[in-house]
PDB file of C-alpha atoms in Angstrom:
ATOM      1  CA  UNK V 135      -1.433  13.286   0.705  1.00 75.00           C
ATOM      2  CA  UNK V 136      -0.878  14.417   4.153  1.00 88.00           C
ATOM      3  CA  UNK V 137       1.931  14.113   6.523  1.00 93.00           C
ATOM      4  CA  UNK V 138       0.924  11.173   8.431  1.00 92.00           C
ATOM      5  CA  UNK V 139       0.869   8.846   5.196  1.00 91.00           C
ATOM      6  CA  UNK V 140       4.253  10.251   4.135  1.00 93.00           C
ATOM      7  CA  UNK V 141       5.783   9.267   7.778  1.00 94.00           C
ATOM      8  CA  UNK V 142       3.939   5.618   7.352  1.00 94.00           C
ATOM      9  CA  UNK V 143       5.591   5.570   3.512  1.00 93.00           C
ATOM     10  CA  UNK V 144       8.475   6.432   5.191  1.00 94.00           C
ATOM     11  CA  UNK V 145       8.523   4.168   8.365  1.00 96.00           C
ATOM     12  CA  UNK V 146       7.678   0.948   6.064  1.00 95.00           C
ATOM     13  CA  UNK V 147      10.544   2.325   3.365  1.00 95.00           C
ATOM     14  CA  UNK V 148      12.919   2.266   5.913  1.00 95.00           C
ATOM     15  CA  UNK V 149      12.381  -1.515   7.041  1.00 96.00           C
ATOM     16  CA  UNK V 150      12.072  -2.353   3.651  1.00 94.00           C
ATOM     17  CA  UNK V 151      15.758  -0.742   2.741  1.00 93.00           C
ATOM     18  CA  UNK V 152      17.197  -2.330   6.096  1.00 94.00           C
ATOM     19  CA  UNK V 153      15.550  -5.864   4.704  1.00 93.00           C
ATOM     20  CA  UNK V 154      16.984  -5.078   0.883  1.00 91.00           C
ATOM     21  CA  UNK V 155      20.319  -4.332   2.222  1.00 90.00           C
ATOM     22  CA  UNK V 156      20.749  -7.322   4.651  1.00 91.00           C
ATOM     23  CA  UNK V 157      19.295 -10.032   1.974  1.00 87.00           C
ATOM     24  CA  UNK V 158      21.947  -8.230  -0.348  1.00 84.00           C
ATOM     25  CA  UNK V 159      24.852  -8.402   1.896  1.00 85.00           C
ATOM     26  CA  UNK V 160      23.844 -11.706   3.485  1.00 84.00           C
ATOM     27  CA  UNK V 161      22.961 -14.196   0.655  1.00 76.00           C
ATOM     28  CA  UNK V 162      24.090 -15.776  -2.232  1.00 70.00           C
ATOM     29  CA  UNK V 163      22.861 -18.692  -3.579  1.00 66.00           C
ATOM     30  CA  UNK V 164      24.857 -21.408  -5.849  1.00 61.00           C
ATOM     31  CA  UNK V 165      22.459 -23.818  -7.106  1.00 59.00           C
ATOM     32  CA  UNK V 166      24.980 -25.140 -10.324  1.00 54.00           C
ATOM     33  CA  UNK V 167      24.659 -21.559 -11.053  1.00 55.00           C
ATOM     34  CA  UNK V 168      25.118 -17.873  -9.408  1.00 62.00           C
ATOM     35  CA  UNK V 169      21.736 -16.196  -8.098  1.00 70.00           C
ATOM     36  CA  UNK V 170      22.523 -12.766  -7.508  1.00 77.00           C
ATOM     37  CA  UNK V 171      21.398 -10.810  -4.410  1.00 81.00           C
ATOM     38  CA  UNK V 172      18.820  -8.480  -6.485  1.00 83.00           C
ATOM     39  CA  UNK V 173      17.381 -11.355  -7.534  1.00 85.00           C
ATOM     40  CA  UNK V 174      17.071 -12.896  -4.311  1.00 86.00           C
ATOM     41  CA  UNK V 175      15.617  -9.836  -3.367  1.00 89.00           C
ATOM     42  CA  UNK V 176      12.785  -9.986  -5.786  1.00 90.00           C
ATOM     43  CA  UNK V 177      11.788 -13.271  -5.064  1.00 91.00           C
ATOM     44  CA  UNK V 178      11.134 -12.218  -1.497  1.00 92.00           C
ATOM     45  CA  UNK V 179       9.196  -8.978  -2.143  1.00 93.00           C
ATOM     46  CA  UNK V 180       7.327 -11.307  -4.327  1.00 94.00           C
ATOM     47  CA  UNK V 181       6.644 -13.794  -1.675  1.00 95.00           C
ATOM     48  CA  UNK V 182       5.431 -10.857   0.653  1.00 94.00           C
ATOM     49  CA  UNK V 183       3.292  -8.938  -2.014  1.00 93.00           C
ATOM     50  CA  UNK V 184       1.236 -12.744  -2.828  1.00 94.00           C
ATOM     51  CA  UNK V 185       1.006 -12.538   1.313  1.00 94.00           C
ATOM     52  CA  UNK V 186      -0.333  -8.898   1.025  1.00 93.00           C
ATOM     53  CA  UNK V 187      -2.566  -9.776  -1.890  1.00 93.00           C
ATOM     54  CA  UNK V 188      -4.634 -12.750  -0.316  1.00 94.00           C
ATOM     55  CA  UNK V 189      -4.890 -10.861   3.144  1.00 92.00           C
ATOM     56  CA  UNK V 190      -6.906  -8.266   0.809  1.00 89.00           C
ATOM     57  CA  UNK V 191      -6.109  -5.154   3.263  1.00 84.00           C
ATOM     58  CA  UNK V 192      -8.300  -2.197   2.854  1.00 85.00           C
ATOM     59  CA  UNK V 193      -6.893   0.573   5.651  1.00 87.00           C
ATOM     60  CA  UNK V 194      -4.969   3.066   3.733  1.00 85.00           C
ATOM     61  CA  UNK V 195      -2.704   3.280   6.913  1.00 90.00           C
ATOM     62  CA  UNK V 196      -1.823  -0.632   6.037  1.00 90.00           C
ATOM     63  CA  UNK V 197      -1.424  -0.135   2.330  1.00 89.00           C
ATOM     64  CA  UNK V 198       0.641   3.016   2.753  1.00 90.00           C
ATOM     65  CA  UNK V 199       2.819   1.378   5.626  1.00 94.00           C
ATOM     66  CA  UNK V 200       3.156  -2.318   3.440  1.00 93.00           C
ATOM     67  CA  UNK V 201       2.612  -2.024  -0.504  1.00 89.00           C
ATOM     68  CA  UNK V 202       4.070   1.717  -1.106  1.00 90.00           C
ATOM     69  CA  UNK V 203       6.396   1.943   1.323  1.00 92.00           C
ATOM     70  CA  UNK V 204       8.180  -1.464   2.460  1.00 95.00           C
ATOM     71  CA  UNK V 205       7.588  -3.423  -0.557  1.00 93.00           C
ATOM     72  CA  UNK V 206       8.514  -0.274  -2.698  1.00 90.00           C
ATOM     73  CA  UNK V 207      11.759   0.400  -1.029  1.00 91.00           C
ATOM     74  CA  UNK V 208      12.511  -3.427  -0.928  1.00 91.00           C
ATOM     75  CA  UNK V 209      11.800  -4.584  -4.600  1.00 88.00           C
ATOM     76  CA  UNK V 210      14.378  -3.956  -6.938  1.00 76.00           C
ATOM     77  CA  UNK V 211      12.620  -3.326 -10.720  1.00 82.00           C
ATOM     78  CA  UNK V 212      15.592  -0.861 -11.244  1.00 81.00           C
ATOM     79  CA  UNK V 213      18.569  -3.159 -10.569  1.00 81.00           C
ATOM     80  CA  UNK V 214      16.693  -5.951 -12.686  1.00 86.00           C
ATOM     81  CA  UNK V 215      16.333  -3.626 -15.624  1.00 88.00           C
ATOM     82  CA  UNK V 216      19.752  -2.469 -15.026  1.00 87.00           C
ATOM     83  CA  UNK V 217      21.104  -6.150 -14.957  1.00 87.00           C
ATOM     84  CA  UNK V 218      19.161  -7.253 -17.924  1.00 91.00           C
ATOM     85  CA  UNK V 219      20.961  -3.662 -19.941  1.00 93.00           C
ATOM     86  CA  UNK V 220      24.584  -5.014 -18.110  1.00 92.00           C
ATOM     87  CA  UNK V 221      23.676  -8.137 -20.436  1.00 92.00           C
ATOM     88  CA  UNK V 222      22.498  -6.612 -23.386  1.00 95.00           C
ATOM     89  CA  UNK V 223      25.633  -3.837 -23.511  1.00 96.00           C
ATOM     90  CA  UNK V 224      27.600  -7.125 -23.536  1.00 95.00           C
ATOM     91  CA  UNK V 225      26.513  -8.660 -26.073  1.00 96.00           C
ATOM     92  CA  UNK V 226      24.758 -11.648 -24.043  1.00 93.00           C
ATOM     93  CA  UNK V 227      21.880 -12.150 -25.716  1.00 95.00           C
ATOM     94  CA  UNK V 228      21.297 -15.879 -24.230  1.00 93.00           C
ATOM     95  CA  UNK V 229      22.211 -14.848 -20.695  1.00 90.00           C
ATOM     96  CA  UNK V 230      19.338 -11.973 -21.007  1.00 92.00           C
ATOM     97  CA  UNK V 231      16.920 -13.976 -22.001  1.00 93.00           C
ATOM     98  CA  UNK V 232      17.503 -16.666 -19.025  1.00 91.00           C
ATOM     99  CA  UNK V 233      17.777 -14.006 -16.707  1.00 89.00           C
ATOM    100  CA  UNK V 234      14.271 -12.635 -17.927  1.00 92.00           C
ATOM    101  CA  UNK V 235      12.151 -15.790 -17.796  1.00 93.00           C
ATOM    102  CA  UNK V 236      14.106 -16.580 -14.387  1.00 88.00           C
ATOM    103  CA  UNK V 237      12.896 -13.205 -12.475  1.00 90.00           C
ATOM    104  CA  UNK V 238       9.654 -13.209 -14.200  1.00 93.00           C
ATOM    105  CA  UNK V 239       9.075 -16.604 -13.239  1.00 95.00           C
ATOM    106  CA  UNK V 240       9.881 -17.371 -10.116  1.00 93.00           C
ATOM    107  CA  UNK V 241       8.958 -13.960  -9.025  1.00 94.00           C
ATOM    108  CA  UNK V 242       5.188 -14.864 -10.026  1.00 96.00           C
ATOM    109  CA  UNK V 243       5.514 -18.316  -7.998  1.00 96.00           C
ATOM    110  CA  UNK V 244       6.880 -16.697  -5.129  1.00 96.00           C
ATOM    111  CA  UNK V 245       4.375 -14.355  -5.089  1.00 95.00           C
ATOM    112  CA  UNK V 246       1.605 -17.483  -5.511  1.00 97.00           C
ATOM    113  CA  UNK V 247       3.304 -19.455  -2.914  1.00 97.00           C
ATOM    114  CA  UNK V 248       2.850 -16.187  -0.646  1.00 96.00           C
ATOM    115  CA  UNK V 249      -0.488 -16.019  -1.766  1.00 96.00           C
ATOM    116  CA  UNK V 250      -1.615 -19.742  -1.524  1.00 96.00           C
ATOM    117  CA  UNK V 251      -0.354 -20.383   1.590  1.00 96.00           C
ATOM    118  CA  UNK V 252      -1.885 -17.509   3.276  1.00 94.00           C
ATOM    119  CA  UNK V 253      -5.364 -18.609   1.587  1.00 92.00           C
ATOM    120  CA  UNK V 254      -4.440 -22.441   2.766  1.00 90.00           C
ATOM    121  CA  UNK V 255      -5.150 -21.136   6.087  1.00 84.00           C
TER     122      UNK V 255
END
């Protein structure tokens, strides 16, 4: 890898760290229940990665810039596993599971939402 794509990695980390860091700071949604901020954050990555997906980019520049570096730095994998270990050091077997099933599935219909209505057009 050369040092242009590490300075596009970089450049699209950084937006997607200043994106990460607002959605955390900025929103919290109560829907009968708390939706934390990583998880909000998820959801959106999602939505932009089904986006990504149906625009079917081939530059390297674009994938480098987008996939590896924004959506890399924005996604948060590690604070989801680290939530769902919060849970299981507690003892809260039921609130695990939820938690699972509720990142794992909305994060897939985010991501088809993304994807569909990019192909809808």
């Amino acid at each position: 890898m050369d040092v242009y794509s590490i300075a596009i990695i970089l450049i699209g980390s950084t937006f997607g760290l200043i994106l990460r860091i607002f959605i955390k700071n900025n929103f919290k949604i109560n829907i009968g229940f708390a939706i934390q901020s990583n998880t909000i954050v998820n959801f959106v990555a999602s939505f932009f990665l089904g986006i990504l997906v149906a625009l079917n980019f081939i530059d390297n520049e674009i994938l480098f810039l987008l996939y590896t570096g924004f959506l890399g730095c924005l996604s948060t994998f590690s604070s989801f596993i680290k939530q769902l270990f919060n849970l299981f050091k507690k003892r809260k077997f039921f609130k695990l599971f939820f938690h699972y099933i509720e990142v794992i599935f909305f994060s897939f219909m985010f991501f088809y939402l993304g994807f569909y209505l990019i192909k809808l057009f």
